[in-house]
Amino acid sequence: MKQLSLFLALITLSGCSSIGPATGAAPEVRITLQNSSTLRVESAQLVAADGRIVVSGWVHGRRVGTPPTSHLDVVVLDAAHREVGRESAPIRLRFRRHGAPYPDRFAVAFTQWPADAVEVIVAPHSGTKHASFPEH
């Protein structure tokens, strides 16, 4: 909770005019978290920040050692399960001598939120690119 407060304070200080729970259609959107063999999405939520919808949360490494290069895809689907939006962000897990890497906070902003969004899929991937996103 302390880190969330720090995150919100940093966004406020960085020039965002407002932040809070997403309003309008966004609260009706289902969030589906997917995991990989090396990464686990701990949480994700929709928030409104400076007039944009942001998907934010935490991702954790599952293995001990140097974290792999990774990224996170946030895919927005409509009622027919068609992709209507996609944004990606790098994951930067920090090495820890003992135990799994430190978790990373992510915040993926959408400049144009799809009005027909019904589901958001948050999926981490190892590597900087991937061949395709698994069908839902």
Short mmCIF file of N, CA, C and O in Angstrom, two decimals, residues 35-131:
data_model
loop_
_atom_site.label_atom_id
_atom_site.label_comp_id
_atom_site.label_asym_id
_atom_site.label_seq_id
_atom_site.Cartn_x
_atom_site.Cartn_y
_atom_site.Cartn_z
N ASN A 35 -0.14 -15.51 -16.77
CA ASN A 35 1.21 -15.68 -16.27
C ASN A 35 2.03 -16.45 -17.29
O ASN A 35 1.48 -17.11 -18.16
N SER A 36 3.35 -16.35 -17.17
CA SER A 36 4.23 -17.15 -18.00
C SER A 36 5.05 -18.05 -17.08
O SER A 36 4.89 -18.01 -15.86
N SER A 37 5.93 -18.84 -17.65
CA SER A 37 6.73 -19.74 -16.82
C SER A 37 7.71 -18.97 -15.94
O SER A 37 8.13 -19.46 -14.90
N THR A 38 8.06 -17.75 -16.33
CA THR A 38 9.04 -16.98 -15.55
C THR A 38 8.46 -15.74 -14.88
O THR A 38 9.11 -15.15 -14.03
N LEU A 39 7.23 -15.35 -15.25
CA LEU A 39 6.64 -14.11 -14.73
C LEU A 39 5.20 -14.33 -14.28
O LEU A 39 4.46 -15.08 -14.90
N ARG A 40 4.83 -13.63 -13.21
CA ARG A 40 3.46 -13.72 -12.67
C ARG A 40 2.93 -12.31 -12.46
O ARG A 40 3.56 -11.49 -11.78
N VAL A 41 1.76 -12.03 -13.03
CA VAL A 41 1.11 -10.74 -12.80
C VAL A 41 0.35 -10.86 -11.48
O VAL A 41 -0.55 -11.68 -11.33
N GLU A 42 0.74 -10.05 -10.52
CA GLU A 42 0.14 -10.11 -9.18
C GLU A 42 -1.21 -9.39 -9.13
O GLU A 42 -2.15 -9.87 -8.52
N SER A 43 -1.28 -8.24 -9.78
CA SER A 43 -2.52 -7.46 -9.74
C SER A 43 -2.55 -6.51 -10.92
O SER A 43 -1.52 -6.19 -11.50
N ALA A 44 -3.75 -6.06 -11.25
CA ALA A 44 -3.93 -5.04 -12.28
C ALA A 44 -5.25 -4.34 -12.03
O ALA A 44 -6.21 -4.95 -11.55
N GLN A 45 -5.29 -3.06 -12.32
CA GLN A 45 -6.50 -2.27 -12.14
C GLN A 45 -6.55 -1.17 -13.19
O GLN A 45 -5.53 -0.82 -13.77
N LEU A 46 -7.73 -0.65 -13.43
CA LEU A 46 -7.92 0.48 -14.35
C LEU A 46 -8.04 1.74 -13.52
O LEU A 46 -8.80 1.78 -12.54
N VAL A 47 -7.29 2.77 -13.90
CA VAL A 47 -7.41 4.07 -13.25
C VAL A 47 -7.46 5.14 -14.33
O VAL A 47 -6.99 4.93 -15.45
N ALA A 48 -8.05 6.27 -14.00
CA ALA A 48 -8.07 7.41 -14.91
C ALA A 48 -6.98 8.37 -14.45
O ALA A 48 -6.92 8.72 -13.28
N ALA A 49 -6.12 8.76 -15.37
CA ALA A 49 -5.03 9.68 -15.06
C ALA A 49 -4.92 10.71 -16.18
O ALA A 49 -4.65 10.34 -17.32
N ASP A 50 -5.17 11.95 -15.85
CA ASP A 50 -5.03 13.04 -16.81
C ASP A 50 -5.86 12.81 -18.07
O ASP A 50 -5.40 13.02 -19.18
N GLY A 51 -7.08 12.30 -17.88
CA GLY A 51 -7.99 12.10 -18.99
C GLY A 51 -7.75 10.83 -19.79
O GLY A 51 -8.41 10.60 -20.80
N ARG A 52 -6.81 10.00 -19.37
CA ARG A 52 -6.53 8.74 -20.06
C ARG A 52 -6.80 7.57 -19.14
O ARG A 52 -6.74 7.71 -17.92
N ILE A 53 -7.09 6.41 -19.72
CA ILE A 53 -7.23 5.19 -18.94
C ILE A 53 -5.86 4.52 -18.85
O ILE A 53 -5.16 4.37 -19.85
N VAL A 54 -5.49 4.14 -17.64
CA VAL A 54 -4.20 3.50 -17.39
C VAL A 54 -4.47 2.15 -16.74
O VAL A 54 -5.27 2.04 -15.81
N VAL A 55 -3.80 1.12 -17.23
CA VAL A 55 -3.82 -0.20 -16.60
C VAL A 55 -2.54 -0.29 -15.80
O VAL A 55 -1.44 -0.17 -16.35
N SER A 56 -2.67 -0.47 -14.48
CA SER A 56 -1.48 -0.50 -13.64
C SER A 56 -1.55 -1.69 -12.69
O SER A 56 -2.63 -2.21 -12.40
N GLY A 57 -0.39 -2.12 -12.23
CA GLY A 57 -0.33 -3.25 -11.31
C GLY A 57 1.10 -3.67 -11.04
O GLY A 57 2.03 -2.88 -11.23
N TRP A 58 1.25 -4.92 -10.60
CA TRP A 58 2.55 -5.47 -10.22
C TRP A 58 2.81 -6.77 -10.95
O TRP A 58 1.91 -7.59 -11.11
N VAL A 59 4.07 -6.98 -11.35
CA VAL A 59 4.50 -8.24 -11.94
C VAL A 59 5.69 -8.76 -11.13
O VAL A 59 6.54 -7.98 -10.68
N HIS A 60 5.71 -10.08 -10.92
CA HIS A 60 6.75 -10.72 -10.13
C HIS A 60 7.49 -11.75 -10.97
O HIS A 60 6.89 -12.40 -11.82
N GLY A 61 8.79 -11.93 -10.66
CA GLY A 61 9.57 -13.00 -11.27
C GLY A 61 9.33 -14.29 -10.49
O GLY A 61 9.11 -14.25 -9.28
N ARG A 62 9.37 -15.42 -11.17
CA ARG A 62 9.13 -16.71 -10.51
C ARG A 62 10.41 -17.46 -10.20
O ARG A 62 10.37 -18.47 -9.51
N ARG A 63 11.53 -17.02 -10.72
CA ARG A 63 12.77 -17.79 -10.58
C ARG A 63 13.85 -16.97 -9.90
O ARG A 63 13.88 -15.75 -9.99
N VAL A 64 14.78 -17.69 -9.28
CA VAL A 64 15.95 -17.07 -8.67
C VAL A 64 16.97 -16.81 -9.76
O VAL A 64 17.08 -17.57 -10.72
N GLY A 65 17.73 -15.75 -9.63
CA GLY A 65 18.78 -15.45 -10.59
C GLY A 65 18.51 -14.16 -11.32
O GLY A 65 17.62 -13.39 -10.97
N THR A 66 19.27 -13.95 -12.36
CA THR A 66 19.13 -12.73 -13.15
C THR A 66 17.83 -12.76 -13.92
O THR A 66 17.56 -13.71 -14.65
N PRO A 67 16.98 -11.74 -13.76
CA PRO A 67 15.70 -11.71 -14.46
C PRO A 67 15.89 -11.62 -15.98
O PRO A 67 16.81 -10.93 -16.44
N PRO A 68 15.07 -12.31 -16.75
CA PRO A 68 15.19 -12.22 -18.20
C PRO A 68 14.65 -10.88 -18.70
O PRO A 68 13.87 -10.21 -18.03
N THR A 69 15.08 -10.49 -19.91
CA THR A 69 14.49 -9.34 -20.56
C THR A 69 13.04 -9.68 -20.84
O THR A 69 12.75 -10.75 -21.37
N SER A 70 12.12 -8.81 -20.46
CA SER A 70 10.71 -9.13 -20.56
C SER A 70 9.89 -7.91 -20.94
O SER A 70 10.35 -6.79 -20.81
N HIS A 71 8.66 -8.18 -21.37
CA HIS A 71 7.71 -7.10 -21.61
C HIS A 71 6.31 -7.58 -21.24
O HIS A 71 6.07 -8.76 -21.02
N LEU A 72 5.41 -6.63 -21.16
CA LEU A 72 4.03 -6.89 -20.76
C LEU A 72 3.12 -6.37 -21.86
O LEU A 72 3.30 -5.25 -22.33
N ASP A 73 2.18 -7.20 -22.30
CA ASP A 73 1.17 -6.77 -23.26
C ASP A 73 -0.14 -6.55 -22.54
O ASP A 73 -0.54 -7.37 -21.71
N VAL A 74 -0.80 -5.46 -22.86
CA VAL A 74 -2.15 -5.18 -22.37
C VAL A 74 -3.04 -5.13 -23.60
O VAL A 74 -2.90 -4.23 -24.43
N VAL A 75 -3.91 -6.12 -23.73
CA VAL A 75 -4.75 -6.27 -24.91
C VAL A 75 -6.20 -6.03 -24.51
O VAL A 75 -6.67 -6.59 -23.52
N VAL A 76 -6.89 -5.19 -25.28
CA VAL A 76 -8.29 -4.86 -25.01
C VAL A 76 -9.15 -5.60 -26.04
O VAL A 76 -8.88 -5.52 -27.24
N LEU A 77 -10.17 -6.31 -25.55
CA LEU A 77 -11.07 -7.06 -26.41
C LEU A 77 -12.48 -6.49 -26.35
O LEU A 77 -12.90 -5.95 -25.32
N ASP A 78 -13.23 -6.64 -27.45
CA ASP A 78 -14.64 -6.25 -27.46
C ASP A 78 -15.50 -7.47 -27.13
O ASP A 78 -14.98 -8.55 -26.82
N ALA A 79 -16.82 -7.32 -27.19
CA ALA A 79 -17.74 -8.40 -26.82
C ALA A 79 -17.60 -9.63 -27.72
O ALA A 79 -17.90 -10.75 -27.29
N ALA A 80 -17.13 -9.46 -28.94
CA ALA A 80 -16.93 -10.58 -29.87
C ALA A 80 -15.52 -11.17 -29.74
O ALA A 80 -15.11 -11.96 -30.59
N HIS A 81 -14.78 -10.78 -28.72
CA HIS A 81 -13.41 -11.23 -28.45
C HIS A 81 -12.44 -10.82 -29.56
O HIS A 81 -11.45 -11.50 -29.82
N ARG A 82 -12.72 -9.70 -30.22
CA ARG A 82 -11.80 -9.13 -31.20
C ARG A 82 -10.91 -8.13 -30.50
O ARG A 82 -11.36 -7.39 -29.62
N GLU A 83 -9.66 -8.07 -30.90
CA GLU A 83 -8.72 -7.10 -30.34
C GLU A 83 -9.07 -5.71 -30.84
O GLU A 83 -9.12 -5.47 -32.04
N VAL A 84 -9.32 -4.78 -29.91
CA VAL A 84 -9.65 -3.41 -30.28
C VAL A 84 -8.62 -2.41 -29.73
O VAL A 84 -8.74 -1.21 -29.96
N GLY A 85 -7.62 -2.92 -29.03
CA GLY A 85 -6.56 -2.07 -28.51
C GLY A 85 -5.42 -2.91 -27.96
O GLY A 85 -5.65 -4.02 -27.48
N ARG A 86 -4.21 -2.38 -28.06
CA ARG A 86 -3.04 -3.09 -27.53
C ARG A 86 -1.94 -2.09 -27.23
O ARG A 86 -1.66 -1.21 -28.04
N GLU A 87 -1.36 -2.22 -26.07
CA GLU A 87 -0.18 -1.44 -25.69
C GLU A 87 0.80 -2.39 -25.01
O GLU A 87 0.38 -3.38 -24.41
N SER A 88 2.07 -2.10 -25.09
CA SER A 88 3.10 -2.91 -24.45
C SER A 88 4.00 -2.02 -23.61
O SER A 88 4.10 -0.82 -23.86
N ALA A 89 4.64 -2.65 -22.64
CA ALA A 89 5.58 -1.93 -21.79
C ALA A 89 6.68 -2.88 -21.35
O ALA A 89 6.42 -4.08 -21.15
N PRO A 90 7.91 -2.38 -21.19
CA PRO A 90 8.99 -3.26 -20.71
C PRO A 90 8.79 -3.59 -19.23
O PRO A 90 8.18 -2.82 -18.48
N ILE A 91 9.27 -4.75 -18.84
CA ILE A 91 9.28 -5.15 -17.43
C ILE A 91 10.74 -5.11 -17.00
O ILE A 91 11.60 -5.67 -17.66
N ARG A 92 10.98 -4.43 -15.89
CA ARG A 92 12.36 -4.28 -15.41
C ARG A 92 12.46 -4.83 -13.98
O ARG A 92 12.42 -4.07 -13.02
N LEU A 93 12.57 -6.15 -13.88
CA LEU A 93 12.76 -6.76 -12.57
C LEU A 93 14.21 -6.55 -12.14
O LEU A 93 15.12 -6.64 -12.96
N ARG A 94 14.39 -6.25 -10.87
CA ARG A 94 15.75 -6.03 -10.36
C ARG A 94 16.26 -7.29 -9.68
O ARG A 94 15.56 -7.93 -8.93
N PHE A 95 17.52 -7.60 -9.95
CA PHE A 95 18.19 -8.76 -9.40
C PHE A 95 18.26 -8.68 -7.87
O PHE A 95 18.46 -7.61 -7.30
N ARG A 96 18.08 -9.82 -7.24
CA ARG A 96 18.23 -9.94 -5.79
C ARG A 96 19.16 -11.13 -5.55
O ARG A 96 19.00 -12.16 -6.19
N ARG A 97 20.11 -10.99 -4.65
CA ARG A 97 21.07 -12.08 -4.39
C ARG A 97 20.41 -13.39 -4.02
O ARG A 97 20.81 -14.44 -4.49
N HIS A 98 19.43 -13.33 -3.16
CA HIS A 98 18.76 -14.54 -2.69
C HIS A 98 17.27 -14.40 -2.95
O HIS A 98 16.66 -13.40 -2.60
N GLY A 99 16.71 -15.40 -3.58
CA GLY A 99 15.28 -15.38 -3.85
C GLY A 99 14.96 -14.81 -5.23
O GLY A 99 15.84 -14.43 -5.99
N ALA A 100 13.68 -14.76 -5.51
CA ALA A 100 13.21 -14.25 -6.81
C ALA A 100 13.51 -12.75 -6.91
O ALA A 100 13.67 -12.07 -5.89
N PRO A 101 13.55 -12.21 -8.12
CA PRO A 101 13.82 -10.78 -8.30
C PRO A 101 12.75 -9.91 -7.62
O PRO A 101 11.64 -10.37 -7.35
N TYR A 102 13.12 -8.66 -7.37
CA TYR A 102 12.16 -7.72 -6.82
C TYR A 102 11.03 -7.51 -7.84
O TYR A 102 11.28 -7.48 -9.04
N PRO A 103 9.80 -7.33 -7.39
CA PRO A 103 8.70 -7.10 -8.33
C PRO A 103 8.82 -5.74 -9.01
O PRO A 103 9.54 -4.87 -8.54
N ASP A 104 8.10 -5.59 -10.12
CA ASP A 104 8.11 -4.33 -10.87
C ASP A 104 6.69 -3.81 -10.97
O ASP A 104 5.76 -4.57 -11.21
N ARG A 105 6.53 -2.52 -10.81
CA ARG A 105 5.23 -1.86 -10.99
C ARG A 105 5.12 -1.46 -12.44
O ARG A 105 6.07 -0.96 -13.02
N PHE A 106 3.95 -1.68 -13.04
CA PHE A 106 3.76 -1.26 -14.41
C PHE A 106 2.57 -0.32 -14.49
O PHE A 106 1.66 -0.36 -13.67
N ALA A 107 2.60 0.56 -15.47
CA ALA A 107 1.50 1.47 -15.76
C ALA A 107 1.48 1.67 -17.28
O ALA A 107 2.41 2.23 -17.84
N VAL A 108 0.44 1.16 -17.92
CA VAL A 108 0.31 1.24 -19.37
C VAL A 108 -0.86 2.16 -19.69
O VAL A 108 -2.01 1.86 -19.35
N ALA A 109 -0.56 3.29 -20.33
CA ALA A 109 -1.59 4.29 -20.63
C ALA A 109 -2.11 4.12 -22.05
O ALA A 109 -1.34 3.83 -22.96
N PHE A 110 -3.40 4.29 -22.21
CA PHE A 110 -4.04 4.27 -23.52
C PHE A 110 -4.45 5.69 -23.87
O PHE A 110 -5.20 6.32 -23.13
N THR A 111 -3.95 6.21 -24.98
CA THR A 111 -4.32 7.56 -25.40
C THR A 111 -5.76 7.59 -25.89
O THR A 111 -6.47 8.55 -25.69
N GLN A 112 -6.19 6.49 -26.51
CA GLN A 112 -7.58 6.37 -26.98
C GLN A 112 -8.15 5.08 -26.43
O GLN A 112 -7.79 4.00 -26.88
N TRP A 113 -9.03 5.16 -25.44
CA TRP A 113 -9.63 3.97 -24.86
C TRP A 113 -10.77 3.49 -25.75
O TRP A 113 -11.67 4.27 -26.06
N PRO A 114 -10.79 2.21 -26.17
CA PRO A 114 -11.86 1.70 -27.03
C PRO A 114 -13.21 1.73 -26.30
O PRO A 114 -13.34 1.19 -25.20
N ALA A 115 -14.20 2.36 -26.90
CA ALA A 115 -15.52 2.49 -26.27
C ALA A 115 -16.20 1.13 -26.12
O ALA A 115 -17.02 0.95 -25.23
N ASP A 116 -15.85 0.16 -26.97
CA ASP A 116 -16.50 -1.14 -26.93
C ASP A 116 -15.72 -2.18 -26.13
O ASP A 116 -15.94 -3.38 -26.24
N ALA A 117 -14.81 -1.73 -25.28
CA ALA A 117 -13.99 -2.64 -24.47
C ALA A 117 -14.83 -3.37 -23.44
O ALA A 117 -15.64 -2.77 -22.75
N VAL A 118 -14.65 -4.70 -23.36
CA VAL A 118 -15.32 -5.49 -22.33
C VAL A 118 -14.32 -6.32 -21.51
O VAL A 118 -14.65 -6.77 -20.43
N GLU A 119 -13.11 -6.51 -22.05
CA GLU A 119 -12.10 -7.29 -21.33
C GLU A 119 -10.71 -6.75 -21.62
O GLU A 119 -10.42 -6.33 -22.74
N VAL A 120 -9.88 -6.78 -20.58
CA VAL A 120 -8.47 -6.41 -20.71
C VAL A 120 -7.66 -7.63 -20.29
O VAL A 120 -7.88 -8.18 -19.22
N ILE A 121 -6.75 -8.05 -21.16
CA ILE A 121 -5.86 -9.17 -20.85
C ILE A 121 -4.47 -8.59 -20.59
O ILE A 121 -3.93 -7.86 -21.42
N VAL A 122 -3.90 -8.92 -19.42
CA VAL A 122 -2.57 -8.47 -19.05
C VAL A 122 -1.68 -9.71 -19.06
O VAL A 122 -1.90 -10.64 -18.29
N ALA A 123 -0.70 -9.74 -19.99
CA ALA A 123 0.12 -10.94 -20.18
C ALA A 123 1.60 -10.58 -20.29
O ALA A 123 1.99 -9.81 -21.16
N PRO A 124 2.43 -11.14 -19.40
CA PRO A 124 3.87 -10.92 -19.48
C PRO A 124 4.51 -11.91 -20.45
O PRO A 124 4.03 -13.03 -20.63
N HIS A 125 5.60 -11.48 -21.09
CA HIS A 125 6.33 -12.34 -22.03
C HIS A 125 7.82 -12.15 -21.81
O HIS A 125 8.28 -11.03 -21.59
N SER A 126 8.58 -13.22 -21.93
CA SER A 126 10.05 -13.12 -21.90
C SER A 126 10.52 -12.62 -23.25
O SER A 126 9.92 -12.94 -24.28
N GLY A 127 11.57 -11.85 -23.26
CA GLY A 127 12.11 -11.30 -24.50
C GLY A 127 11.52 -9.93 -24.80
O GLY A 127 10.56 -9.50 -24.17
N THR A 128 12.10 -9.25 -25.76
CA THR A 128 11.62 -7.92 -26.12
C THR A 128 10.49 -7.99 -27.12
O THR A 128 9.71 -7.06 -27.25
N LYS A 129 10.39 -9.08 -27.88
CA LYS A 129 9.32 -9.26 -28.87
C LYS A 129 8.81 -10.69 -28.75
O LYS A 129 9.47 -11.57 -28.21
N HIS A 130 7.63 -10.93 -29.29
CA HIS A 130 7.10 -12.28 -29.32
C HIS A 130 6.41 -12.52 -30.66
O HIS A 130 6.01 -11.58 -31.33
N ALA A 131 6.29 -13.79 -31.04
CA ALA A 131 5.72 -14.13 -32.34
C ALA A 131 4.25 -13.77 -32.45
O ALA A 131 3.79 -13.23 -33.42
#
